[in-house]
PDB file of C-alpha atoms in Angstrom:
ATOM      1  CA  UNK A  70      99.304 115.112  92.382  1.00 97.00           C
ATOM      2  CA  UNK A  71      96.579 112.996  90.511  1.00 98.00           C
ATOM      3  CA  UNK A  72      95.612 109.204  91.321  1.00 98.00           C
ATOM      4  CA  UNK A  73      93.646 106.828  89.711  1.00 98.00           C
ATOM      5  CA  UNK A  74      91.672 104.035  91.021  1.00 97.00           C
ATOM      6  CA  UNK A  75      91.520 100.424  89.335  1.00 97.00           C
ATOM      7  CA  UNK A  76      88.196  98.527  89.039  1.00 96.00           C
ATOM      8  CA  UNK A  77      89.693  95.700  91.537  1.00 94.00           C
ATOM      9  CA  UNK A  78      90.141  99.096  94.056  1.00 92.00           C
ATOM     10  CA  UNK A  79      93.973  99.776  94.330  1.00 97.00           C
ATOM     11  CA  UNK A  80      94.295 103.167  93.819  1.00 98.00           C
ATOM     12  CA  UNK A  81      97.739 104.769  92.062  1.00 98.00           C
ATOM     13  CA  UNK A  82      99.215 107.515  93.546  1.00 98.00           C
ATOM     14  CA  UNK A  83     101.534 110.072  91.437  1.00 98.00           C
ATOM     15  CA  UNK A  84     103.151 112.835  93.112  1.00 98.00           C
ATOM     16  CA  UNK A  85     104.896 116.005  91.504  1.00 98.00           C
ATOM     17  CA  UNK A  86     107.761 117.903  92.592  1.00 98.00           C
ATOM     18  CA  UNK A  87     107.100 119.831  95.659  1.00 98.00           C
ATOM     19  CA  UNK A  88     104.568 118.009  96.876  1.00 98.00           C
ATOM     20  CA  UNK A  89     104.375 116.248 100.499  1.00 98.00           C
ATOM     21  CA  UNK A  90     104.319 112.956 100.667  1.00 98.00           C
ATOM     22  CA  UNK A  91     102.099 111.689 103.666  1.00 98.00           C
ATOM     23  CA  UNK A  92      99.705 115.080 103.245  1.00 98.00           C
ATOM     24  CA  UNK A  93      98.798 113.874  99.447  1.00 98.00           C
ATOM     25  CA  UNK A  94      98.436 110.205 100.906  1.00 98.00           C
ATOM     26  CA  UNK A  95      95.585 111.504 103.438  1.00 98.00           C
ATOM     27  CA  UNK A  96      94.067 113.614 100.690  1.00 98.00           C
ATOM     28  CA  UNK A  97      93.815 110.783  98.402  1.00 98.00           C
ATOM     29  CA  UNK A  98      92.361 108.565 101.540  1.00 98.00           C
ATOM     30  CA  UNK A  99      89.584 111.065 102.198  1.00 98.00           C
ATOM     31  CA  UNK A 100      88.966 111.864  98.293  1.00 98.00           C
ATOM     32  CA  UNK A 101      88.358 108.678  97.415  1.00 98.00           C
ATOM     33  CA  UNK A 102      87.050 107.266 100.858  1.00 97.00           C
ATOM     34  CA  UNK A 103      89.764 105.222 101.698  1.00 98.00           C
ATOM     35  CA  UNK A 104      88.988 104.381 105.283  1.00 98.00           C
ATOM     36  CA  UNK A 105      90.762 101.145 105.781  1.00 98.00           C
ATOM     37  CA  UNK A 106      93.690  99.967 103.500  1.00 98.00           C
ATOM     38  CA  UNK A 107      97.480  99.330 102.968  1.00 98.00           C
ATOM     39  CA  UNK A 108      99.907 101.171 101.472  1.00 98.00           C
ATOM     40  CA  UNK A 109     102.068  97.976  99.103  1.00 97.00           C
ATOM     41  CA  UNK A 110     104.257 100.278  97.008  1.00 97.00           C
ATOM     42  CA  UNK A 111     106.019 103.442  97.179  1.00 98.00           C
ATOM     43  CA  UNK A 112     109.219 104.819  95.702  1.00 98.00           C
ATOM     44  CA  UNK A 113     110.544 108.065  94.433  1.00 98.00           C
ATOM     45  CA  UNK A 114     112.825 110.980  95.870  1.00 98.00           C
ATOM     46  CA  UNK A 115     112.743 113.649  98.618  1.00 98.00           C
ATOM     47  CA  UNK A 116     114.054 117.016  98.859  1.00 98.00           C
ATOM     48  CA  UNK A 117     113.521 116.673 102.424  1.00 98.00           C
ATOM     49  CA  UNK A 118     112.832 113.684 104.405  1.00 98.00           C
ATOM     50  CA  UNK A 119     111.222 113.732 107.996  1.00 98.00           C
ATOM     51  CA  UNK A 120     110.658 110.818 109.792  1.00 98.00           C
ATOM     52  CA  UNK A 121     111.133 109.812 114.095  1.00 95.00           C
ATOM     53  CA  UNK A 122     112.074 106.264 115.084  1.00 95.00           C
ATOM     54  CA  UNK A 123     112.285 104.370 118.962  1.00 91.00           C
ATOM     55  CA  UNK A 124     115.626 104.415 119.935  1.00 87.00           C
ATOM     56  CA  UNK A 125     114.443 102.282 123.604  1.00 83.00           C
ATOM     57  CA  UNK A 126     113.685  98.894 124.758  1.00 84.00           C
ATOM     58  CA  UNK A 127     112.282 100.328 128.053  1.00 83.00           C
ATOM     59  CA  UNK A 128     109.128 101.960 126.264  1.00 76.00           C
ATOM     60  CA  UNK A 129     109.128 105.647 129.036  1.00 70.00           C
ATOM     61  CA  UNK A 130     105.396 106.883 128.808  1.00 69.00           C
ATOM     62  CA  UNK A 131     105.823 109.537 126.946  1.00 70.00           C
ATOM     63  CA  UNK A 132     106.113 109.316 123.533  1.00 68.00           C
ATOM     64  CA  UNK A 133     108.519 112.223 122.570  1.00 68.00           C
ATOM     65  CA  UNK A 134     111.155 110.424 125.407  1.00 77.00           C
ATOM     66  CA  UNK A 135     110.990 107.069 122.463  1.00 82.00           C
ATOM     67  CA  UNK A 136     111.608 108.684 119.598  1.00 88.00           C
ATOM     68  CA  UNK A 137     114.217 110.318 117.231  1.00 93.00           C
ATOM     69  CA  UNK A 138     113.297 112.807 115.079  1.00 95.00           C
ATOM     70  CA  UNK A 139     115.411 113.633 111.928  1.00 97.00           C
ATOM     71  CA  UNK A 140     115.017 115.945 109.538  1.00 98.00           C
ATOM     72  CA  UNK A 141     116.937 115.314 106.772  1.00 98.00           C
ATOM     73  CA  UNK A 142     117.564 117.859 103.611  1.00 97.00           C
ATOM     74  CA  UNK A 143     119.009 116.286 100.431  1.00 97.00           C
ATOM     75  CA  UNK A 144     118.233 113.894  97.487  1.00 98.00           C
ATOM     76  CA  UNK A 145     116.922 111.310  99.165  1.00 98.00           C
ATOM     77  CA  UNK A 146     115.821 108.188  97.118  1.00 98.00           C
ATOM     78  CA  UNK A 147     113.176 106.341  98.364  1.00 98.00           C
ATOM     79  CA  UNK A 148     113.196 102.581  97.888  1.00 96.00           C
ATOM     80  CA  UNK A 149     110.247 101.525 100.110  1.00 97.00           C
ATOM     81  CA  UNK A 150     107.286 103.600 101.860  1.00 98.00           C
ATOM     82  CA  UNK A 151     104.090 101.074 102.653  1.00 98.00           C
ATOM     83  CA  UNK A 152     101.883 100.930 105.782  1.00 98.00           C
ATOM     84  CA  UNK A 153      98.322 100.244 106.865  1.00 98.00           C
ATOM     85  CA  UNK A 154      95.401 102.853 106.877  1.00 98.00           C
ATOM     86  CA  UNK A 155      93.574 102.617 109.379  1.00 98.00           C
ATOM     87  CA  UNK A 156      90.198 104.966 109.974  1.00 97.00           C
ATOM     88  CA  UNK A 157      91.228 106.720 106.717  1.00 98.00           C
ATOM     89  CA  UNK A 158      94.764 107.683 109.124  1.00 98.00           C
ATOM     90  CA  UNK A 159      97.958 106.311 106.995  1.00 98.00           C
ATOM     91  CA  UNK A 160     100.606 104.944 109.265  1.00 98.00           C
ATOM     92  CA  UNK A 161     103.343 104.501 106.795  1.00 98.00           C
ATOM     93  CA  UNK A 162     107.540 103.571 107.379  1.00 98.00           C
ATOM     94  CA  UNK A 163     110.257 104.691 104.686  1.00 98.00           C
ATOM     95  CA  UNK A 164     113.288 103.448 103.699  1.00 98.00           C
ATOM     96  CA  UNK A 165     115.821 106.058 101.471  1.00 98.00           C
ATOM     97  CA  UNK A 166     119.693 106.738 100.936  1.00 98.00           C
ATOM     98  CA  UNK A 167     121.451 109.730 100.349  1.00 98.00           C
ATOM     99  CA  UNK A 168     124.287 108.183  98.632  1.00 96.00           C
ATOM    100  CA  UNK A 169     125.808 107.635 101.841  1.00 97.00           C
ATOM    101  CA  UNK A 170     123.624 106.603 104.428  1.00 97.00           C
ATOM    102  CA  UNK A 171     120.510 104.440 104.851  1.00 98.00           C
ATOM    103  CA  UNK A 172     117.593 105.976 106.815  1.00 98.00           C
ATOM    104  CA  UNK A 173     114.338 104.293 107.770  1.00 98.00           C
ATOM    105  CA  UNK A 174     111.905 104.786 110.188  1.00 98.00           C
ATOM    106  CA  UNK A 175     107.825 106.370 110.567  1.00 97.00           C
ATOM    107  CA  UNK A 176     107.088 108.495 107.750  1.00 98.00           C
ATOM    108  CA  UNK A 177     106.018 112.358 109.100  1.00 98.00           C
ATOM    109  CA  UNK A 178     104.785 116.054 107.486  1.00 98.00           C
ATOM    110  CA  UNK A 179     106.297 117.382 105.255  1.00 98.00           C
ATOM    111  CA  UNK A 180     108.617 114.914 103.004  1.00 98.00           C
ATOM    112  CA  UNK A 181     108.506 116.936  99.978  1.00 98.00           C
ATOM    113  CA  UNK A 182     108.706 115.164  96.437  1.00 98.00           C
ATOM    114  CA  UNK A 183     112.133 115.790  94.357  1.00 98.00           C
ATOM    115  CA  UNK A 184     111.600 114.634  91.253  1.00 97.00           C
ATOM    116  CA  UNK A 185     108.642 112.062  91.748  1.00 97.00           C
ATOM    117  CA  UNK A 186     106.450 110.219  94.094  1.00 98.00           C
ATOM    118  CA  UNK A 187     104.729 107.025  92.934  1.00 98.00           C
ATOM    119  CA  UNK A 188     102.583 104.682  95.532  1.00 98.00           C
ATOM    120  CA  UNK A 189      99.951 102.001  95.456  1.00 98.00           C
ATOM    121  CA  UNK A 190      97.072 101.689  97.758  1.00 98.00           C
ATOM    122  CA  UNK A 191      95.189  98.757  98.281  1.00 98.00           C
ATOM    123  CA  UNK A 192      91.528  99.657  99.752  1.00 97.00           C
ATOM    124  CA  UNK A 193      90.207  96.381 102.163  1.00 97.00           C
ATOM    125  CA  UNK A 194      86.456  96.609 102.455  1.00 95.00           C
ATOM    126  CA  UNK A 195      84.484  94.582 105.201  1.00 95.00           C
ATOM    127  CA  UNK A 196      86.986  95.427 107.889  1.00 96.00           C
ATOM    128  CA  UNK A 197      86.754  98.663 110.497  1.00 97.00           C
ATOM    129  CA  UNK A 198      90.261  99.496 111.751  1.00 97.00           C
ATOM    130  CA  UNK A 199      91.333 102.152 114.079  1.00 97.00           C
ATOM    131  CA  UNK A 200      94.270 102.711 116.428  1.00 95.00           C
ATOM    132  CA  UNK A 201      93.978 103.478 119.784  1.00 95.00           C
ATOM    133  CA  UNK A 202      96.591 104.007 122.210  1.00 89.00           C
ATOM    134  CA  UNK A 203      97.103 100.726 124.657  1.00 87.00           C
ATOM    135  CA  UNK A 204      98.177 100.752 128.599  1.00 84.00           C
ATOM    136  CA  UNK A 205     102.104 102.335 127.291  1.00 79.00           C
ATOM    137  CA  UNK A 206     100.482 104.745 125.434  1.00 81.00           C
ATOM    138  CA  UNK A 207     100.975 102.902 122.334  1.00 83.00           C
ATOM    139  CA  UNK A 208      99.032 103.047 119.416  1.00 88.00           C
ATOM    140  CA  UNK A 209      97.505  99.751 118.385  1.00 94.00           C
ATOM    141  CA  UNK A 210      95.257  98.608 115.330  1.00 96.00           C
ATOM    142  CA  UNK A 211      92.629  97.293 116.964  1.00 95.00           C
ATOM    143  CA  UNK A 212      88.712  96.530 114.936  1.00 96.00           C
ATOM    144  CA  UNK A 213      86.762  99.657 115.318  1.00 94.00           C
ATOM    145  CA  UNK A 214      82.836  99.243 116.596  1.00 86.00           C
ATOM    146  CA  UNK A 215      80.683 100.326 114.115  1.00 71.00           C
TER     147      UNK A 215
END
């Protein structure tokens, strides 16, 4: 993995086979103090591709009774990872395809690179952002007191 940051503050992102996709993300947040941000570009391929999406409308309170989890072993190519980070915590979504199907859904541990990973952050100074968990237990992006 190495990144490199632009003067205007987006920071590059390149990721080598083998390693994890949304690990190196947070590593690069908290290397180069990335506490609030978004995620515009990523693309490349996974080896393996974990991610959970809600499958409900009724929203039960606990979390693990919303979501799928798949974990998915393959070439997958990636045409679209971006999210927001938020108190230096990426919350990023994929999109890939196997050649057959399309998945998408909440990027988790342990998406391993194939052949490549590239992504572009965007760092936004002058605004605190944090999630914290509203009255369904779900997390929002809310401003963070400083």
């Amino acid at each position: 993995m190495e990144s490199f940051e632009a003067d205007d503050g987006h920071v590059f992102v390149r990721l080598d086979r083998g390693d994890r996709a949304l690990e190196s993300i947070r590593e690069v947040c908290a290397d180069r103090e990335i506490d609030t941000g978004v995620v515009v570009s990523g693309i490349g391929t996974f080896s393996s591709l974990n991610i959970h999406y809600v499958n409900r409308t009724d929203l039960p309170d606990e979390q693990a009774d919303r979501n799928v989890d798949l974990e998915l072993e393959g070439a997958w190519e990636v045409t679209n990872v971006d999210g927001i980070v938020a108190d230096g915590e990426p919350h990023l979504h994929v999109t890939a395809f196997d050649g057959e199907r399309t998945v998408g859904g909440h990027l988790e541990e342990g998406c391993e690179i194939n052949v490549l990973g590239e992504f572009t952050i965007r760092r936004v100074e002058g605004l605190p952002l944090e999630r914290r968990p509203n009255d369904r237990n779900v997390s929002q992006l809310t401003r963070r007191d400083e």
